[in-house]
Amino acid sequence: MPAVSASGAADVSLRGETDAQRGHYTARMSRSSLPNRYQLAEFGALLAEPARAAMLLALMDGSARPAGELARTAGVGAATASAHLKRLLDGGLLAVHEQGRHRYYRLADDEVAARLEALALPRAPRVPRPAGSDPALCRARTCYRHLAGELGVAMCTAWLERGWLQSGSEGLRLQAPAVEALVGAGWEPDVAGRLLRLRGRGCIDWTERRLHVGGPLGVALTDAMLDAGWLRRASRSRALLPSADGLRRFTQLGVRLEP
């Protein structure tokens, strides 16, 4: 009998399940706070294939990419990439946007991105970041579409201490004093005011191992900071580069980075 690889064994075991169990596997991971055993098994099987993992990592910046680009990223052919993308779609990890004859794939939602980011956490409890990590990526980056890294954690910590962010049963909510401060730092009142209606979530940071602001609130804050020129995107990574004016504004809002 020919040998079966670890990823092949996972695929065979999944095919051997009943249709009813298969329904459990493909249920979206975000439907409940704790995945059932079938969801957890499927999540692990989906990530056990390096090509699928490479595709997911390429989409961690919040982008939507065509199948051909994801195939090149994963180092596989078009037919193999198509099969992998179907698995990821069926498993609820990806969503697809159709534009004319073109299909663009992206992560399904912020919850999927948070789970992927959490899997990258270093195991040793006292190691602040993995050896060899890109300093710019550790300093500030996108976690899916919200601000992470040293800057994201420093902002979350400072604003919680000031009472500008409050944590409750509905997640993280921005408070009126924060909106006033953002307007004072140059934001348009309507842009800052809309943040009061959004909920955020505490997302464990991959490198800092503390919370940064995720969810719709985190995305809106990051988008506004990019629009204001406080941050700009790096060309070849998920890093976000603070401008000199942005660093001054962050300091004005109580957010300080260690030198």
PDB file of C-alpha atoms in Angstrom:
ATOM      1  CA  MET A   1       0.000   0.000   0.000  1.00  0.00           C
ATOM      2  CA  PRO A   2       1.431   3.454  -0.870  1.00  0.00           C
ATOM      3  CA  ALA A   3       2.316   5.801   1.971  1.00  0.00           C
ATOM      4  CA  VAL A   4      -0.133   8.546   2.792  1.00  0.00           C
ATOM      5  CA  SER A   5       1.092  11.991   3.877  1.00  0.00           C
ATOM      6  CA  ALA A   6      -0.165  13.680   7.051  1.00  0.00           C
ATOM      7  CA  SER A   7      -2.279  16.128   5.042  1.00  0.00           C
ATOM      8  CA  GLY A   8      -3.529  13.266   2.842  1.00  0.00           C
ATOM      9  CA  ALA A   9      -4.514  11.284   5.929  1.00  0.00           C
ATOM     10  CA  ALA A  10      -6.483  14.251   7.165  1.00  0.00           C
ATOM     11  CA  ASP A  11      -8.286  14.489   3.814  1.00  0.00           C
ATOM     12  CA  VAL A  12      -9.057  10.752   3.803  1.00  0.00           C
ATOM     13  CA  SER A  13     -10.430  10.866   7.345  1.00  0.00           C
ATOM     14  CA  LEU A  14     -12.684  13.776   6.423  1.00  0.00           C
ATOM     15  CA  ARG A  15     -14.013  11.993   3.346  1.00  0.00           C
ATOM     16  CA  GLY A  16     -14.845   8.997   5.534  1.00  0.00           C
ATOM     17  CA  GLU A  17     -17.236  10.957   7.732  1.00  0.00           C
ATOM     18  CA  THR A  18     -20.988  10.855   7.213  1.00  0.00           C
ATOM     19  CA  ASP A  19     -22.797  13.706   5.493  1.00  0.00           C
ATOM     20  CA  ALA A  20     -24.304  14.770   8.808  1.00  0.00           C
ATOM     21  CA  GLN A  21     -20.892  15.050  10.406  1.00  0.00           C
ATOM     22  CA  ARG A  22     -19.621  16.885   7.349  1.00  0.00           C
ATOM     23  CA  GLY A  23     -22.251  19.543   8.041  1.00  0.00           C
ATOM     24  CA  HIS A  24     -20.679  20.051  11.448  1.00  0.00           C
ATOM     25  CA  TYR A  25     -17.227  20.386   9.903  1.00  0.00           C
ATOM     26  CA  THR A  26     -18.180  23.141   7.506  1.00  0.00           C
ATOM     27  CA  ALA A  27     -20.188  25.219   9.994  1.00  0.00           C
ATOM     28  CA  ARG A  28     -18.548  28.615  10.343  1.00  0.00           C
ATOM     29  CA  MET A  29     -16.151  28.865  13.255  1.00  0.00           C
ATOM     30  CA  SER A  30     -17.566  32.259  14.248  1.00  0.00           C
ATOM     31  CA  ARG A  31     -21.054  30.977  15.047  1.00  0.00           C
ATOM     32  CA  SER A  32     -20.144  30.242  18.642  1.00  0.00           C
ATOM     33  CA  SER A  33     -17.429  31.287  21.034  1.00  0.00           C
ATOM     34  CA  LEU A  34     -16.242  27.696  21.430  1.00  0.00           C
ATOM     35  CA  PRO A  35     -15.957  25.435  18.356  1.00  0.00           C
ATOM     36  CA  ASN A  36     -17.396  21.930  18.554  1.00  0.00           C
ATOM     37  CA  ARG A  37     -15.126  18.952  17.919  1.00  0.00           C
ATOM     38  CA  TYR A  38     -16.019  18.732  14.225  1.00  0.00           C
ATOM     39  CA  GLN A  39     -15.292  22.416  13.633  1.00  0.00           C
ATOM     40  CA  LEU A  40     -11.974  22.125  15.440  1.00  0.00           C
ATOM     41  CA  ALA A  41     -11.015  19.031  13.444  1.00  0.00           C
ATOM     42  CA  GLU A  42     -11.880  20.739  10.157  1.00  0.00           C
ATOM     43  CA  PHE A  43     -10.003  23.908  11.122  1.00  0.00           C
ATOM     44  CA  GLY A  44      -6.894  21.859  11.834  1.00  0.00           C
ATOM     45  CA  ALA A  45      -7.238  19.870   8.614  1.00  0.00           C
ATOM     46  CA  LEU A  46      -7.588  23.021   6.541  1.00  0.00           C
ATOM     47  CA  LEU A  47      -4.402  24.500   8.018  1.00  0.00           C
ATOM     48  CA  ALA A  48      -2.429  21.240   7.789  1.00  0.00           C
ATOM     49  CA  GLU A  49      -1.838  21.755   4.057  1.00  0.00           C
ATOM     50  CA  PRO A  50       1.039  24.250   3.494  1.00  0.00           C
ATOM     51  CA  ALA A  51      -0.468  25.591   0.258  1.00  0.00           C
ATOM     52  CA  ARG A  52      -3.752  26.447   1.989  1.00  0.00           C
ATOM     53  CA  ALA A  53      -1.874  28.000   4.900  1.00  0.00           C
ATOM     54  CA  ALA A  54       0.125  30.157   2.469  1.00  0.00           C
ATOM     55  CA  MET A  55      -3.074  31.389   0.833  1.00  0.00           C
ATOM     56  CA  LEU A  56      -4.592  32.334   4.181  1.00  0.00           C
ATOM     57  CA  LEU A  57      -1.451  34.164   5.277  1.00  0.00           C
ATOM     58  CA  ALA A  58      -1.400  36.127   2.012  1.00  0.00           C
ATOM     59  CA  LEU A  59      -4.907  37.409   2.819  1.00  0.00           C
ATOM     60  CA  MET A  60      -4.108  38.481   6.391  1.00  0.00           C
ATOM     61  CA  ASP A  61      -3.631  42.071   5.212  1.00  0.00           C
ATOM     62  CA  GLY A  62      -7.358  42.304   4.433  1.00  0.00           C
ATOM     63  CA  SER A  63      -6.875  42.175   0.666  1.00  0.00           C
ATOM     64  CA  ALA A  64      -8.947  40.291  -1.906  1.00  0.00           C
ATOM     65  CA  ARG A  65      -6.880  38.375  -4.456  1.00  0.00           C
ATOM     66  CA  PRO A  66      -7.612  36.322  -7.588  1.00  0.00           C
ATOM     67  CA  ALA A  67      -7.005  32.582  -7.713  1.00  0.00           C
ATOM     68  CA  GLY A  68      -3.992  32.938 -10.011  1.00  0.00           C
ATOM     69  CA  GLU A  69      -2.162  35.209  -7.599  1.00  0.00           C
ATOM     70  CA  LEU A  70      -2.924  32.908  -4.670  1.00  0.00           C
ATOM     71  CA  ALA A  71      -1.715  29.913  -6.706  1.00  0.00           C
ATOM     72  CA  ARG A  72       1.630  31.626  -7.326  1.00  0.00           C
ATOM     73  CA  THR A  73       1.902  32.572  -3.652  1.00  0.00           C
ATOM     74  CA  ALA A  74       1.294  28.968  -2.618  1.00  0.00           C
ATOM     75  CA  GLY A  75       3.541  27.527  -5.339  1.00  0.00           C
ATOM     76  CA  VAL A  76       0.865  25.286  -6.866  1.00  0.00           C
ATOM     77  CA  GLY A  77      -0.846  24.952 -10.225  1.00  0.00           C
ATOM     78  CA  ALA A  78      -4.211  26.407 -11.162  1.00  0.00           C
ATOM     79  CA  ALA A  79      -6.186  23.163 -10.733  1.00  0.00           C
ATOM     80  CA  THR A  80      -4.646  22.445  -7.323  1.00  0.00           C
ATOM     81  CA  ALA A  81      -5.242  26.030  -6.200  1.00  0.00           C
ATOM     82  CA  SER A  82      -8.890  25.772  -7.271  1.00  0.00           C
ATOM     83  CA  ALA A  83      -9.349  22.635  -5.163  1.00  0.00           C
ATOM     84  CA  HIS A  84      -7.708  24.266  -2.135  1.00  0.00           C
ATOM     85  CA  LEU A  85      -9.805  27.427  -2.478  1.00  0.00           C
ATOM     86  CA  LYS A  86     -12.974  25.349  -2.615  1.00  0.00           C
ATOM     87  CA  ARG A  87     -11.970  23.594   0.620  1.00  0.00           C
ATOM     88  CA  LEU A  88     -11.336  26.936   2.303  1.00  0.00           C
ATOM     89  CA  LEU A  89     -14.652  28.332   1.062  1.00  0.00           C
ATOM     90  CA  ASP A  90     -16.567  25.243   2.189  1.00  0.00           C
ATOM     91  CA  GLY A  91     -14.821  25.428   5.553  1.00  0.00           C
ATOM     92  CA  GLY A  92     -15.980  29.007   6.084  1.00  0.00           C
ATOM     93  CA  LEU A  93     -12.486  30.524   6.179  1.00  0.00           C
ATOM     94  CA  LEU A  94     -12.775  32.390   2.879  1.00  0.00           C
ATOM     95  CA  ALA A  95     -15.380  34.479   1.103  1.00  0.00           C
ATOM     96  CA  VAL A  96     -15.437  35.271  -2.609  1.00  0.00           C
ATOM     97  CA  HIS A  97     -16.381  38.459  -4.439  1.00  0.00           C
ATOM     98  CA  GLU A  98     -17.447  38.116  -8.062  1.00  0.00           C
ATOM     99  CA  GLN A  99     -16.829  41.055 -10.368  1.00  0.00           C
ATOM    100  CA  GLY A 100     -17.808  40.291 -13.924  1.00  0.00           C
ATOM    101  CA  ARG A 101     -15.900  37.188 -14.952  1.00  0.00           C
ATOM    102  CA  HIS A 102     -13.392  37.578 -12.141  1.00  0.00           C
ATOM    103  CA  ARG A 103     -13.480  36.062  -8.651  1.00  0.00           C
ATOM    104  CA  TYR A 104     -11.557  37.584  -5.753  1.00  0.00           C
ATOM    105  CA  TYR A 105     -10.942  35.672  -2.531  1.00  0.00           C
ATOM    106  CA  ARG A 106     -10.593  37.187   0.943  1.00  0.00           C
ATOM    107  CA  LEU A 107     -10.755  36.026   4.557  1.00  0.00           C
ATOM    108  CA  ALA A 108     -14.342  35.418   5.586  1.00  0.00           C
ATOM    109  CA  ASP A 109     -14.332  37.858   8.495  1.00  0.00           C
ATOM    110  CA  ASP A 110     -12.402  39.367  11.390  1.00  0.00           C
ATOM    111  CA  GLU A 111     -13.021  36.290  13.544  1.00  0.00           C
ATOM    112  CA  VAL A 112     -11.136  34.061  11.095  1.00  0.00           C
ATOM    113  CA  ALA A 113      -8.242  36.527  11.024  1.00  0.00           C
ATOM    114  CA  ALA A 114      -8.135  36.621  14.833  1.00  0.00           C
ATOM    115  CA  ARG A 115      -7.930  32.839  15.030  1.00  0.00           C
ATOM    116  CA  LEU A 116      -5.104  32.731  12.490  1.00  0.00           C
ATOM    117  CA  GLU A 117      -3.219  35.504  14.289  1.00  0.00           C
ATOM    118  CA  ALA A 118      -3.628  33.690  17.618  1.00  0.00           C
ATOM    119  CA  LEU A 119      -2.115  30.507  16.177  1.00  0.00           C
ATOM    120  CA  ALA A 120       1.093  32.443  15.494  1.00  0.00           C
ATOM    121  CA  LEU A 121       1.579  33.297  19.192  1.00  0.00           C
ATOM    122  CA  PRO A 122       5.002  32.217  20.488  1.00  0.00           C
ATOM    123  CA  ARG A 123       4.724  29.318  22.903  1.00  0.00           C
ATOM    124  CA  ALA A 124       7.254  30.468  25.500  1.00  0.00           C
ATOM    125  CA  PRO A 125       5.373  32.693  27.984  1.00  0.00           C
ATOM    126  CA  ARG A 126       8.201  35.157  28.526  1.00  0.00           C
ATOM    127  CA  VAL A 127       9.372  35.657  24.943  1.00  0.00           C
ATOM    128  CA  PRO A 128       8.116  39.076  23.761  1.00  0.00           C
ATOM    129  CA  ARG A 129       8.382  38.248  20.083  1.00  0.00           C
ATOM    130  CA  PRO A 130       9.678  35.455  17.836  1.00  0.00           C
ATOM    131  CA  ALA A 131      13.359  35.592  16.963  1.00  0.00           C
ATOM    132  CA  GLY A 132      14.071  37.102  13.568  1.00  0.00           C
ATOM    133  CA  SER A 133      10.799  39.000  13.340  1.00  0.00           C
ATOM    134  CA  ASP A 134      10.718  42.074  11.123  1.00  0.00           C
ATOM    135  CA  PRO A 135      11.069  45.109  13.464  1.00  0.00           C
ATOM    136  CA  ALA A 136       8.691  47.203  11.347  1.00  0.00           C
ATOM    137  CA  LEU A 137       6.103  44.412  11.412  1.00  0.00           C
ATOM    138  CA  CYS A 138       6.410  44.137  15.199  1.00  0.00           C
ATOM    139  CA  ARG A 139       6.153  47.905  15.650  1.00  0.00           C
ATOM    140  CA  ALA A 140       2.893  48.353  13.732  1.00  0.00           C
ATOM    141  CA  ARG A 141       1.022  46.156  11.263  1.00  0.00           C
ATOM    142  CA  THR A 142      -2.413  45.133  10.127  1.00  0.00           C
ATOM    143  CA  CYS A 143      -4.084  42.172  11.813  1.00  0.00           C
ATOM    144  CA  TYR A 144      -6.560  41.534   8.996  1.00  0.00           C
ATOM    145  CA  ARG A 145      -7.674  45.211   8.726  1.00  0.00           C
ATOM    146  CA  HIS A 146      -6.992  46.679  12.177  1.00  0.00           C
ATOM    147  CA  LEU A 147      -3.903  48.090  13.879  1.00  0.00           C
ATOM    148  CA  ALA A 148      -1.705  45.577  15.698  1.00  0.00           C
ATOM    149  CA  GLY A 149       1.845  45.333  16.992  1.00  0.00           C
ATOM    150  CA  GLU A 150       3.488  47.584  19.598  1.00  0.00           C
ATOM    151  CA  LEU A 151       1.497  50.609  18.466  1.00  0.00           C
ATOM    152  CA  GLY A 152      -1.860  48.832  18.496  1.00  0.00           C
ATOM    153  CA  VAL A 153      -1.248  47.384  21.958  1.00  0.00           C
ATOM    154  CA  ALA A 154       0.010  50.724  23.313  1.00  0.00           C
ATOM    155  CA  MET A 155      -3.113  52.479  22.025  1.00  0.00           C
ATOM    156  CA  CYS A 156      -5.475  49.901  23.511  1.00  0.00           C
ATOM    157  CA  THR A 157      -3.677  49.947  26.880  1.00  0.00           C
ATOM    158  CA  ALA A 158      -3.497  53.757  27.119  1.00  0.00           C
ATOM    159  CA  TRP A 159      -7.121  54.305  26.142  1.00  0.00           C
ATOM    160  CA  LEU A 160      -8.378  51.655  28.564  1.00  0.00           C
ATOM    161  CA  GLU A 161      -6.401  53.327  31.361  1.00  0.00           C
ATOM    162  CA  ARG A 162      -7.844  56.752  30.453  1.00  0.00           C
ATOM    163  CA  GLY A 163     -11.379  55.408  30.279  1.00  0.00           C
ATOM    164  CA  TRP A 164     -11.594  56.274  26.580  1.00  0.00           C
ATOM    165  CA  LEU A 165     -12.251  52.604  25.874  1.00  0.00           C
ATOM    166  CA  GLN A 166     -14.550  50.537  28.019  1.00  0.00           C
ATOM    167  CA  SER A 167     -14.793  46.771  28.027  1.00  0.00           C
ATOM    168  CA  GLY A 168     -18.153  45.133  28.657  1.00  0.00           C
ATOM    169  CA  SER A 169     -20.424  42.287  27.613  1.00  0.00           C
ATOM    170  CA  GLU A 170     -20.745  43.845  24.135  1.00  0.00           C
ATOM    171  CA  GLY A 171     -16.980  44.122  23.671  1.00  0.00           C
ATOM    172  CA  LEU A 172     -14.903  47.302  23.504  1.00  0.00           C
ATOM    173  CA  ARG A 173     -16.745  50.609  23.086  1.00  0.00           C
ATOM    174  CA  LEU A 174     -15.207  54.034  22.505  1.00  0.00           C
ATOM    175  CA  GLN A 175     -16.342  56.780  24.889  1.00  0.00           C
ATOM    176  CA  ALA A 176     -17.218  60.429  24.233  1.00  0.00           C
ATOM    177  CA  PRO A 177     -13.940  61.861  25.692  1.00  0.00           C
ATOM    178  CA  ALA A 178     -12.002  59.856  23.110  1.00  0.00           C
ATOM    179  CA  VAL A 179     -14.082  61.341  20.302  1.00  0.00           C
ATOM    180  CA  GLU A 180     -13.415  64.840  21.632  1.00  0.00           C
ATOM    181  CA  ALA A 181      -9.684  64.103  21.765  1.00  0.00           C
ATOM    182  CA  LEU A 182      -9.657  62.749  18.211  1.00  0.00           C
ATOM    183  CA  VAL A 183     -11.448  65.854  16.955  1.00  0.00           C
ATOM    184  CA  GLY A 184      -8.862  67.935  18.829  1.00  0.00           C
ATOM    185  CA  ALA A 185      -6.154  65.948  17.033  1.00  0.00           C
ATOM    186  CA  GLY A 186      -7.550  66.959  13.658  1.00  0.00           C
ATOM    187  CA  TRP A 187     -10.257  64.427  12.783  1.00  0.00           C
ATOM    188  CA  GLU A 188     -13.569  65.559  11.297  1.00  0.00           C
ATOM    189  CA  PRO A 189     -16.353  65.459  13.942  1.00  0.00           C
ATOM    190  CA  ASP A 190     -18.573  63.177  11.846  1.00  0.00           C
ATOM    191  CA  VAL A 191     -15.715  60.694  11.276  1.00  0.00           C
ATOM    192  CA  ALA A 192     -14.883  60.538  14.987  1.00  0.00           C
ATOM    193  CA  GLY A 193     -18.545  60.549  16.058  1.00  0.00           C
ATOM    194  CA  ARG A 194     -19.395  57.466  14.008  1.00  0.00           C
ATOM    195  CA  LEU A 195     -16.968  55.451  16.129  1.00  0.00           C
ATOM    196  CA  LEU A 196     -19.342  55.635  19.106  1.00  0.00           C
ATOM    197  CA  ARG A 197     -21.776  53.344  17.319  1.00  0.00           C
ATOM    198  CA  LEU A 198     -19.234  50.604  16.643  1.00  0.00           C
ATOM    199  CA  ARG A 199     -18.216  47.668  18.784  1.00  0.00           C
ATOM    200  CA  GLY A 200     -14.677  46.337  19.021  1.00  0.00           C
ATOM    201  CA  ARG A 201     -13.141  43.171  20.366  1.00  0.00           C
ATOM    202  CA  GLY A 202      -9.979  42.510  22.281  1.00  0.00           C
ATOM    203  CA  CYS A 203      -7.595  40.658  19.951  1.00  0.00           C
ATOM    204  CA  ILE A 204      -4.502  38.972  21.435  1.00  0.00           C
ATOM    205  CA  ASP A 205      -1.481  40.364  19.624  1.00  0.00           C
ATOM    206  CA  TRP A 206       0.862  37.880  17.944  1.00  0.00           C
ATOM    207  CA  THR A 207       4.119  39.595  18.976  1.00  0.00           C
ATOM    208  CA  GLU A 208       3.139  41.519  22.112  1.00  0.00           C
ATOM    209  CA  ARG A 209       0.782  38.913  23.619  1.00  0.00           C
ATOM    210  CA  ARG A 210      -1.495  41.647  24.919  1.00  0.00           C
ATOM    211  CA  LEU A 211      -4.717  43.108  23.583  1.00  0.00           C
ATOM    212  CA  HIS A 212      -5.170  45.416  20.639  1.00  0.00           C
ATOM    213  CA  VAL A 213      -8.510  46.680  19.328  1.00  0.00           C
ATOM    214  CA  GLY A 214     -10.103  44.427  16.709  1.00  0.00           C
ATOM    215  CA  GLY A 215     -13.562  44.137  15.221  1.00  0.00           C
ATOM    216  CA  PRO A 216     -15.476  46.902  13.406  1.00  0.00           C
ATOM    217  CA  LEU A 217     -14.199  49.574  15.809  1.00  0.00           C
ATOM    218  CA  GLY A 218     -10.573  48.566  15.246  1.00  0.00           C
ATOM    219  CA  VAL A 219     -11.049  48.576  11.477  1.00  0.00           C
ATOM    220  CA  ALA A 220     -12.694  52.023  11.494  1.00  0.00           C
ATOM    221  CA  LEU A 221      -9.978  53.501  13.710  1.00  0.00           C
ATOM    222  CA  THR A 222      -7.235  52.124  11.464  1.00  0.00           C
ATOM    223  CA  ASP A 223      -8.931  53.306   8.266  1.00  0.00           C
ATOM    224  CA  ALA A 224      -9.293  56.821   9.718  1.00  0.00           C
ATOM    225  CA  MET A 225      -5.632  56.884  10.781  1.00  0.00           C
ATOM    226  CA  LEU A 226      -4.562  55.855   7.275  1.00  0.00           C
ATOM    227  CA  ASP A 227      -6.820  58.514   5.732  1.00  0.00           C
ATOM    228  CA  ALA A 228      -5.387  61.146   8.087  1.00  0.00           C
ATOM    229  CA  GLY A 229      -1.830  60.243   7.096  1.00  0.00           C
ATOM    230  CA  TRP A 230      -0.856  59.057  10.570  1.00  0.00           C
ATOM    231  CA  LEU A 231      -0.011  55.664   9.080  1.00  0.00           C
ATOM    232  CA  ARG A 232       0.888  54.372   5.634  1.00  0.00           C
ATOM    233  CA  ARG A 233       1.078  50.841   4.324  1.00  0.00           C
ATOM    234  CA  ALA A 234       4.420  49.186   3.576  1.00  0.00           C
ATOM    235  CA  SER A 235       4.725  47.989   0.003  1.00  0.00           C
ATOM    236  CA  ARG A 236       5.812  44.396   0.634  1.00  0.00           C
ATOM    237  CA  SER A 237       4.418  43.371   4.013  1.00  0.00           C
ATOM    238  CA  ARG A 238       1.609  43.919   6.516  1.00  0.00           C
ATOM    239  CA  ALA A 239       3.676  46.593   8.263  1.00  0.00           C
ATOM    240  CA  LEU A 240       2.125  50.000   8.894  1.00  0.00           C
ATOM    241  CA  LEU A 241       4.607  52.869   8.985  1.00  0.00           C
ATOM    242  CA  PRO A 242       3.777  55.771  11.342  1.00  0.00           C
ATOM    243  CA  SER A 243       4.511  59.223   9.942  1.00  0.00           C
ATOM    244  CA  ALA A 244       6.313  61.864  12.032  1.00  0.00           C
ATOM    245  CA  ASP A 245       3.029  63.743  12.370  1.00  0.00           C
ATOM    246  CA  GLY A 246       1.263  60.501  13.246  1.00  0.00           C
ATOM    247  CA  LEU A 247       3.673  59.778  16.086  1.00  0.00           C
ATOM    248  CA  ARG A 248       3.100  63.293  17.426  1.00  0.00           C
ATOM    249  CA  ARG A 249      -0.659  62.763  17.272  1.00  0.00           C
ATOM    250  CA  PHE A 250      -0.423  59.405  19.007  1.00  0.00           C
ATOM    251  CA  THR A 251       1.654  60.995  21.775  1.00  0.00           C
ATOM    252  CA  GLN A 252      -0.961  63.735  22.094  1.00  0.00           C
ATOM    253  CA  LEU A 253      -3.531  60.963  22.623  1.00  0.00           C
ATOM    254  CA  GLY A 254      -1.481  59.267  25.345  1.00  0.00           C
ATOM    255  CA  VAL A 255       0.000  56.558  23.116  1.00  0.00           C
ATOM    256  CA  ARG A 256       3.772  56.177  23.418  1.00  0.00           C
ATOM    257  CA  LEU A 257       6.115  53.664  21.875  1.00  0.00           C
ATOM    258  CA  GLU A 258       9.236  52.471  23.614  1.00  0.00           C
ATOM    259  CA  PRO A 259      12.372  53.801  21.806  1.00  0.00           C
TER     260      PRO A 259
END
